[in-house]
Structure formats: structure tokens, C-alpha cells
Coordinates of C-alpha atoms (C1' of nucleotides) in Angstrom, one line a residue:
Chain A
M62 CA -103.0 -52.8 16.3
S63 CA -106.2 -51.9 17.8
T64 CA -107.6 -55.1 19.2
T65 CA -109.6 -52.9 21.1
S66 CA -113.2 -54.1 19.5
G67 CA -116.3 -52.2 20.6
S68 CA -117.1 -55.1 22.5
E69 CA -113.9 -54.9 24.3
Q70 CA -114.6 -51.4 25.3
L71 CA -118.0 -52.0 26.4
L72 CA -117.0 -54.6 28.7
R73 CA -114.5 -52.4 30.4
S74 CA -116.8 -49.6 30.8
A75 CA -119.0 -51.9 32.4
Q76 CA -116.2 -53.0 34.8
L77 CA -116.1 -56.3 33.6
R78 CA -113.1 -58.6 32.9
V79 CA -112.4 -58.8 29.2
T80 CA -112.0 -62.4 28.6
R81 CA -112.2 -64.2 25.0
P82 CA -115.4 -65.9 25.9
R83 CA -117.1 -62.5 26.8
V84 CA -116.0 -60.6 23.7
A85 CA -117.0 -63.4 21.5
V86 CA -120.4 -63.7 23.1
L87 CA -121.0 -59.9 23.0
D88 CA -119.8 -59.9 19.4
A89 CA -122.2 -62.8 18.7
V90 CA -125.0 -60.8 20.1
H91 CA -124.3 -57.9 18.2
D92 CA -124.1 -59.8 15.2
H93 CA -127.1 -61.8 15.4
P94 CA -130.0 -59.8 17.2
H95 CA -132.6 -61.9 18.7
A96 CA -130.4 -65.1 18.5
D97 CA -131.3 -67.9 21.1
T98 CA -128.6 -69.7 23.4
E99 CA -127.8 -72.3 21.1
Q100 CA -127.1 -70.2 18.2
I101 CA -125.0 -67.8 20.6
I102 CA -123.0 -70.9 21.6
S103 CA -122.5 -71.8 18.2
S104 CA -121.3 -68.7 17.1
V105 CA -118.9 -68.3 20.0
R106 CA -117.5 -71.8 19.2
A107 CA -116.9 -71.2 15.4
R108 CA -115.0 -68.4 16.7
L109 CA -112.8 -69.7 19.5
G110 CA -113.2 -73.4 19.5
D111 CA -114.5 -75.0 22.3
V112 CA -116.6 -73.0 24.8
S113 CA -118.8 -74.6 27.5
H114 CA -122.2 -73.7 27.4
Q115 CA -122.0 -73.0 31.1
A116 CA -119.8 -70.0 30.4
V117 CA -121.8 -68.7 28.0
Y118 CA -124.8 -68.9 30.2
D119 CA -122.9 -67.1 32.7
V120 CA -121.5 -64.3 30.4
L121 CA -125.0 -63.8 29.4
K122 CA -126.3 -63.6 32.6
A123 CA -123.5 -61.2 33.5
L124 CA -124.0 -59.1 30.6
T125 CA -128.0 -59.0 31.2
L126 CA -127.3 -57.6 34.8
N127 CA -124.9 -54.9 33.7
G128 CA -127.5 -53.9 30.9
L129 CA -125.0 -54.7 28.1
V130 CA -127.7 -57.1 26.7
R131 CA -131.3 -57.1 26.9
R132 CA -133.0 -60.7 27.3
I133 CA -136.3 -61.5 25.8
Q134 CA -138.4 -64.4 25.9
P135 CA -141.8 -64.7 24.3
S136 CA -144.0 -67.3 25.5
S137 CA -143.3 -70.8 24.0
S138 CA -139.9 -69.9 23.1
V139 CA -136.4 -69.9 24.5
A140 CA -134.5 -67.0 25.9
R141 CA -133.1 -64.8 23.4
Y142 CA -130.7 -62.0 23.4
E143 CA -130.3 -58.7 21.8
A144 CA -127.5 -55.7 22.0
R145 CA -129.8 -52.8 21.5
V146 CA -130.4 -51.5 25.1
G147 CA -131.4 -48.2 26.4
D148 CA -133.4 -47.6 23.1
N149 CA -137.0 -48.1 24.0
H150 CA -138.1 -50.5 21.0
H151 CA -140.2 -53.5 21.0
H152 CA -140.7 -56.6 19.1
V153 CA -142.8 -58.4 16.5
V154 CA -143.1 -62.2 16.9
C155 CA -144.3 -64.5 14.0
R156 CA -146.7 -67.1 15.4
G157 CA -145.6 -69.3 12.6
C158 CA -141.9 -69.5 12.5
G159 CA -141.0 -67.7 15.8
S160 CA -138.8 -64.9 13.9
I161 CA -138.7 -61.7 15.8
A162 CA -138.3 -58.3 14.2
D163 CA -137.9 -54.7 16.2
V164 CA -140.5 -52.0 15.9
D165 CA -140.5 -48.6 17.5
C166 CA -143.4 -47.8 19.4
A167 CA -145.9 -45.5 17.6
V168 CA -146.6 -43.4 20.9
G169 CA -142.9 -42.4 20.9
E170 CA -141.1 -42.8 23.9
T171 CA -141.8 -44.5 27.0
P172 CA -145.0 -46.4 25.5
C173 CA -148.1 -47.0 27.7
L174 CA -145.9 -46.4 30.7
T175 CA -148.6 -44.1 31.8
A176 CA -150.6 -47.3 32.8
T177 CA -153.5 -46.6 35.1
E178 CA -151.5 -48.3 38.0
D179 CA -154.4 -49.6 40.0
H180 CA -152.6 -51.6 42.4
G181 CA -149.9 -49.3 43.7
F182 CA -147.1 -50.9 41.5
T183 CA -144.1 -48.8 40.9
I184 CA -143.6 -49.5 37.2
D185 CA -140.3 -49.2 36.0
E186 CA -140.4 -50.5 32.3
A187 CA -143.0 -51.5 29.9
E188 CA -142.5 -54.5 27.8
V189 CA -144.4 -54.8 24.5
I190 CA -144.7 -57.9 22.1
Y191 CA -146.8 -58.0 18.8
W192 CA -147.7 -61.2 17.9
G193 CA -148.6 -61.7 14.3
T194 CA -147.3 -63.5 11.2
C195 CA -144.4 -62.5 9.5
P196 CA -144.3 -62.1 5.4
G197 CA -143.2 -65.5 4.7
C198 CA -145.4 -67.2 6.9
A199 CA -148.3 -65.4 5.6
A200 CA -147.4 -66.5 2.0
S201 CA -146.9 -69.9 2.8
S202 CA -150.3 -70.1 5.0
A203 CA -152.3 -68.6 2.2
P204 CA -152.5 -71.1 -0.5
D205 CA -156.3 -70.4 -1.0
S206 CA -156.9 -68.7 -3.9
Chain B
M18 CA -181.4 -78.7 39.2
S19 CA -179.2 -76.2 37.5
T20 CA -176.1 -78.2 37.6
T21 CA -175.3 -75.9 34.2
S22 CA -172.5 -73.8 35.9
G23 CA -171.2 -71.0 33.8
S24 CA -168.2 -73.3 33.1
E25 CA -170.3 -75.8 31.7
Q26 CA -171.9 -73.5 29.3
L27 CA -168.7 -72.1 28.0
L28 CA -167.5 -75.5 27.3
R29 CA -170.6 -76.5 25.3
S30 CA -170.5 -73.0 23.7
A31 CA -166.9 -73.8 22.4
Q32 CA -168.1 -77.5 21.3
L33 CA -165.9 -79.0 23.7
R34 CA -166.9 -82.1 25.7
V35 CA -168.1 -81.4 29.0
T36 CA -166.0 -83.4 31.5
R37 CA -165.6 -83.2 35.2
P38 CA -161.7 -82.4 35.0
R39 CA -162.5 -79.5 32.2
V40 CA -165.2 -78.0 34.4
A41 CA -163.0 -78.0 37.5
V42 CA -160.0 -76.3 35.5
L43 CA -161.9 -73.8 34.2
D44 CA -163.7 -72.8 37.2
A45 CA -160.1 -73.0 39.0
V46 CA -158.7 -70.4 36.5
H47 CA -161.8 -68.4 37.1
D48 CA -161.4 -68.5 41.1
H49 CA -157.4 -68.0 40.8
P50 CA -156.6 -65.3 38.1
H51 CA -153.0 -65.4 37.2
A52 CA -152.5 -69.0 39.0
D53 CA -149.8 -71.1 37.7
T54 CA -150.1 -74.6 36.5
E55 CA -149.4 -76.3 40.0
Q56 CA -151.8 -74.0 41.6
I57 CA -154.6 -75.1 39.3
I58 CA -153.6 -78.7 39.7
S59 CA -153.9 -78.4 43.5
S60 CA -157.3 -76.6 43.0
V61 CA -158.7 -79.2 40.8
R62 CA -157.6 -82.2 43.2
A63 CA -159.1 -80.2 45.7
R64 CA -162.5 -80.4 44.2
L65 CA -162.3 -83.6 42.3
G66 CA -159.8 -86.0 44.3
D67 CA -157.1 -87.3 41.9
V68 CA -156.5 -85.9 38.5
S69 CA -153.3 -86.2 36.5
H70 CA -151.5 -83.2 35.9
Q71 CA -151.2 -84.3 32.3
A72 CA -155.2 -84.0 32.1
V73 CA -154.6 -80.6 33.5
Y74 CA -152.0 -79.8 30.9
D75 CA -154.2 -81.2 28.1
V76 CA -157.3 -79.2 29.2
L77 CA -155.3 -76.1 29.8
K78 CA -154.2 -76.3 26.0
A79 CA -157.6 -77.0 24.7
L80 CA -159.0 -74.3 26.6
T81 CA -156.1 -71.9 25.4
L82 CA -156.7 -73.1 21.8
N83 CA -160.5 -71.9 22.1
G84 CA -160.0 -68.7 23.6
L85 CA -161.8 -69.7 27.2
V86 CA -158.3 -68.9 28.9
R87 CA -155.4 -67.1 28.1
R88 CA -151.9 -67.7 28.9
I89 CA -149.3 -65.6 30.2
Q90 CA -145.7 -66.5 30.7
P91 CA -143.7 -63.4 31.8
S92 CA -139.7 -64.2 31.4
S93 CA -138.5 -66.0 34.3
S94 CA -141.6 -67.7 35.4
V95 CA -143.7 -70.3 34.9
A96 CA -147.0 -70.4 32.6
R97 CA -150.1 -68.8 34.3
Y98 CA -153.4 -68.5 33.1
E99 CA -156.5 -66.3 33.5
A100 CA -160.0 -66.2 32.6
R101 CA -160.6 -62.8 31.2
V102 CA -160.3 -62.9 27.6
G103 CA -161.7 -60.8 25.0
D104 CA -161.1 -57.9 27.2
N105 CA -158.1 -55.9 26.1
H106 CA -156.0 -55.6 29.4
H107 CA -152.3 -56.2 30.6
H108 CA -150.5 -57.0 33.4
V109 CA -147.8 -55.6 35.9
V110 CA -145.3 -58.2 37.2
C111 CA -143.3 -57.6 40.2
R112 CA -139.7 -58.3 40.2
G113 CA -139.5 -59.2 43.8
C114 CA -142.2 -61.6 44.6
G115 CA -143.4 -62.3 40.8
S116 CA -147.1 -61.5 41.7
I117 CA -149.2 -60.2 38.7
A118 CA -151.8 -57.8 38.7
D119 CA -154.4 -56.6 35.7
V120 CA -154.1 -52.9 34.4
D121 CA -156.2 -51.5 31.7
C122 CA -154.1 -49.8 29.1
A123 CA -154.1 -45.7 29.2
V124 CA -154.3 -45.6 25.6
G125 CA -157.7 -47.5 25.4
E126 CA -158.5 -50.1 23.1
T127 CA -156.1 -52.1 21.2
P128 CA -153.3 -50.3 22.7
C129 CA -150.1 -49.4 20.7
L130 CA -151.4 -51.9 18.0
T131 CA -150.7 -48.9 15.6
A132 CA -147.0 -49.9 15.7
T133 CA -145.1 -48.8 12.7
E134 CA -145.0 -52.3 11.1
D135 CA -141.9 -52.0 9.3
H136 CA -141.4 -55.6 8.5
G137 CA -144.6 -56.5 6.8
F138 CA -145.8 -58.5 9.8
T139 CA -149.2 -58.9 10.2
I140 CA -150.1 -57.9 13.8
D141 CA -152.9 -59.5 15.4
E142 CA -152.4 -58.6 19.1
A143 CA -150.4 -56.7 21.3
E144 CA -149.0 -58.0 24.7
V145 CA -147.9 -55.5 27.2
I146 CA -146.2 -56.5 30.4
Y147 CA -145.3 -53.9 32.9
W148 CA -142.1 -54.6 35.1
G149 CA -142.1 -53.0 38.5
T150 CA -142.4 -53.7 42.2
C151 CA -145.7 -54.4 44.3
P152 CA -146.3 -52.5 47.3
G153 CA -145.2 -55.3 49.5
C154 CA -142.1 -55.7 47.9
A155 CA -141.4 -52.1 48.0
A156 CA -142.1 -51.9 51.7
S157 CA -139.8 -54.6 52.8
S158 CA -136.9 -53.5 50.5
A159 CA -136.7 -50.1 51.7
P160 CA -135.7 -50.4 55.4
D161 CA -133.3 -47.6 54.7
S162 CA -134.3 -44.6 57.0
Chain C
dC236 C1' -178.6 -99.1 25.0
dC237 C1' -174.4 -99.0 21.5
dA238 C1' -170.4 -97.7 19.3
dC239 C1' -167.3 -94.5 18.0
dA240 C1' -164.3 -90.8 19.2
dA241 C1' -162.6 -87.9 22.5
dA242 C1' -160.5 -87.4 26.8
dC243 C1' -158.2 -89.2 30.7
dT244 C1' -154.2 -92.0 33.4
dT245 C1' -149.9 -93.8 33.9
dG246 C1' -145.3 -93.6 33.3
dA247 C1' -141.4 -91.7 30.9
dA248 C1' -138.8 -88.7 28.5
dC249 C1' -137.4 -84.3 27.0
dC250 C1' -134.8 -80.0 27.1
dA251 C1' -133.5 -75.4 28.7
dG252 C1' -131.5 -73.6 32.4
dT253 C1' -129.0 -74.2 36.8
dC254 C1' -125.8 -76.0 40.7
dA255 C1' -121.4 -77.2 42.4
dA256 C1' -116.3 -78.0 42.8
dG257 C1' -111.9 -77.6 40.8
dA258 C1' -108.8 -75.6 37.3
dA259 C1' -107.2 -72.0 34.4
dT260 C1' -107.0 -66.7 33.5
dT261 C1' -106.9 -62.1 34.1
dG262 C1' -105.9 -57.7 36.1
dC263 C1' -103.0 -55.4 39.1
dA264 C1' -99.3 -54.2 42.3
dC265 C1' -94.5 -54.6 42.8
Chain D
dG119 C1' -91.3 -59.3 33.9
dT120 C1' -93.5 -61.8 38.2
dG121 C1' -96.5 -63.3 41.4
dC122 C1' -101.0 -63.2 43.9
dA123 C1' -105.8 -62.9 44.8
dA124 C1' -110.0 -62.8 42.8
dT125 C1' -112.7 -63.8 39.1
dT126 C1' -113.9 -66.8 35.4
dC127 C1' -114.1 -70.9 32.8
dT128 C1' -114.7 -76.4 32.2
dT129 C1' -116.7 -80.5 33.6
dG130 C1' -120.3 -83.2 35.0
dA131 C1' -124.5 -83.9 37.0
dC132 C1' -129.4 -82.5 38.0
dT133 C1' -133.4 -80.2 38.6
dG134 C1' -138.4 -78.8 37.1
dG135 C1' -142.0 -77.5 34.1
dT136 C1' -143.6 -79.4 30.1
dT137 C1' -144.4 -82.7 26.5
dC138 C1' -144.9 -87.6 24.2
dA139 C1' -146.7 -92.1 23.8
dA140 C1' -149.5 -96.3 24.8
dG141 C1' -153.8 -98.0 26.8
dT142 C1' -158.0 -97.2 29.4
dT143 C1' -162.1 -94.9 30.4
dT144 C1' -165.8 -91.6 29.5
dG145 C1' -168.9 -88.6 27.2
dT146 C1' -172.2 -87.9 22.9
dG147 C1' -174.8 -89.0 18.9
dG148 C1' -177.8 -92.5 16.9

DNA sequence: CCACAAACTTGAACCAGTCAAGAATTGCAC
DNA sequence: GTGCAATTCTTGACTGGTTCAAGTTTGTGG
């Protein structure tokens, strides 16, 4: 029986211990892209029963440090996590409902990383957030006709 | 006597009431770009005496809504405010000390706004945050030689 | 100058996230 | 299969930035 789910392999390759909470958290992030911490906790508990929020926070921190998940946190929003890492993509955030979608940058790779770095900073990552309105919110906020 | 400081005119042109707290907050944001709320409160109190933090929060919200200041909030950081609005520029954030500097986008105007909008979102703003290391932190974290 | 509405003060509550100490698991060696 | 050491999970409390609510003060138009 190949209980070696992809998540388990990912954990091992990152030299992290394989525990049920960790596998469940990683699966949850894979299943629900852009989920916030509360959603992840719910998802994990639905799978394992009781898991402390503390464990989830700790796991998410460990996964983030090891590059297995990426943490994104638009202004006025709680932290969200996604499993697509390494791929250089960005996000659209709806001002209405806060939903997030992935977008690839039109520029290609390493978008805008060639900023005119006036201030001597060593830039290693460019994070782009597009603000706008999702189709659903656009429809419900345009009753004007 | 031209007590009509630039801030006062800005407030009037935005149809906002001109009060001492508002003028002081607006001045503080102009004087200290990328200041967090606590710094703004200190600056305002140094100028006016006692002002409730609540007033500052309220003023900042009003100014943000009216486009007089811009709120920026990198992950793992408190809210910061800046007075340069309308100008399409972005920010470099130091992972070490959290300091922020302005950068103009290399692409020119409305950077990357031509994202491949796969999901039907109506994009109205592109926010770019460059992550890296400032000269000071780079120097202090490279004692390796 | 008056009256109304908007803005400020005070005080408390909120909530995501963090810290700390102890119990339970995991992975590895034998 | 067993046992040990280190890591990880649980429990519980706490922090700090931000927001909410009620009441008083201030600014602005008439």
C-alpha cells in the first residue's frame, strides 16, 4: 500500500519529520489554494479529528521556512498559504470579497525584478499583487442600468 | 498670515474638515514617509500635545479613503503610510530591519498592469513589493571574510 | 451667533498570531 | 522489536495592533 502520498515525499525531501498533522496541513494547502489559517485548521481537523491551532501555525511556519508553501498576506487580510512555489506567479485580490486568483506575469519571468535599485538594496524577490474586482462582485455591484 | 499650509489645502480640496489633528497627521505622513502608526502618533503628539490614538487611526482611514495618503502593509509588518499618491511607484522592503524605500518601476508606467487576466478580474491597481536586504543589513550580516 | 453634523476622547473589546511548559511521537540505532 | 533522544504536539495564557461604541467637543454654513 503506497501510503506515500506526495505530501509525505515532499516532507522527507525537505528533511522534515513526517507526522500526521504535517501531512494533513500540506494536503490541505494543496487542496485549498489561498486558504487562510482558519480554513486550513478546519480542513485538517476534518481529516484528523482534533488538532491544536498551535500545531498548524507551527507546521505552516516550518513549511514556509523550507519553501514547501508560500505565505501571502494582502493588506487588511489574514495570512493565506498556497502550495505553488518556485513558479513565479502573482495574485489578483478582489477588493469586494477578498478572493484571490493566480495570474502569470505578462513580462515573463522574474517580473520587474530589474527595478532601478536606487538605494543599494539587494533584491531577491518581487511580489506583485493586483487589486481589482472579481466577476461575481462586479456583477453584484453594478445594478445600475 | 498664510496659515494655509499645504496640508490644509489638501484637506479642503478633498472636502474634509480641517482640524488640527488632521493637519498634524497629514504633515507627519509628509515628513516621515513609510512611518507606521505609532510613529505618526508620536509625531502628532509632539506637535499638538495629547491626541488619542483613536483619532489618528480615524484620520488615517479618512485620508486613505480620500486618496490623500496611501497605506502599505508588507507581510509581517504593521501598517505604514506614505504621502506620495498618484505617482506609480513601488517599494523595497528589507528582510532584516524592515526598512522601506521607494523605487520606480523599470517598466515605466502602470507596471505589469497588462497581466494575463485569466479569471475575469477587473484590475485597477498593481502593487509591487521587492524583498531584499538594505545596505546596512547586508554589511552587518556578512562578517564572513 | 446658532444649530447641526462631523470629528475627537475615553475606555474597552477583538482577533490573529505568539510564547512557554509539559506530554506525546517520531526516527534511528541496536 | 526495543529503547533513547530530539523533535513535535497540546494546553493555556498572553500580546499588540486595530477596531467598536457611547458621549462630548469642535468646525462649518446659515
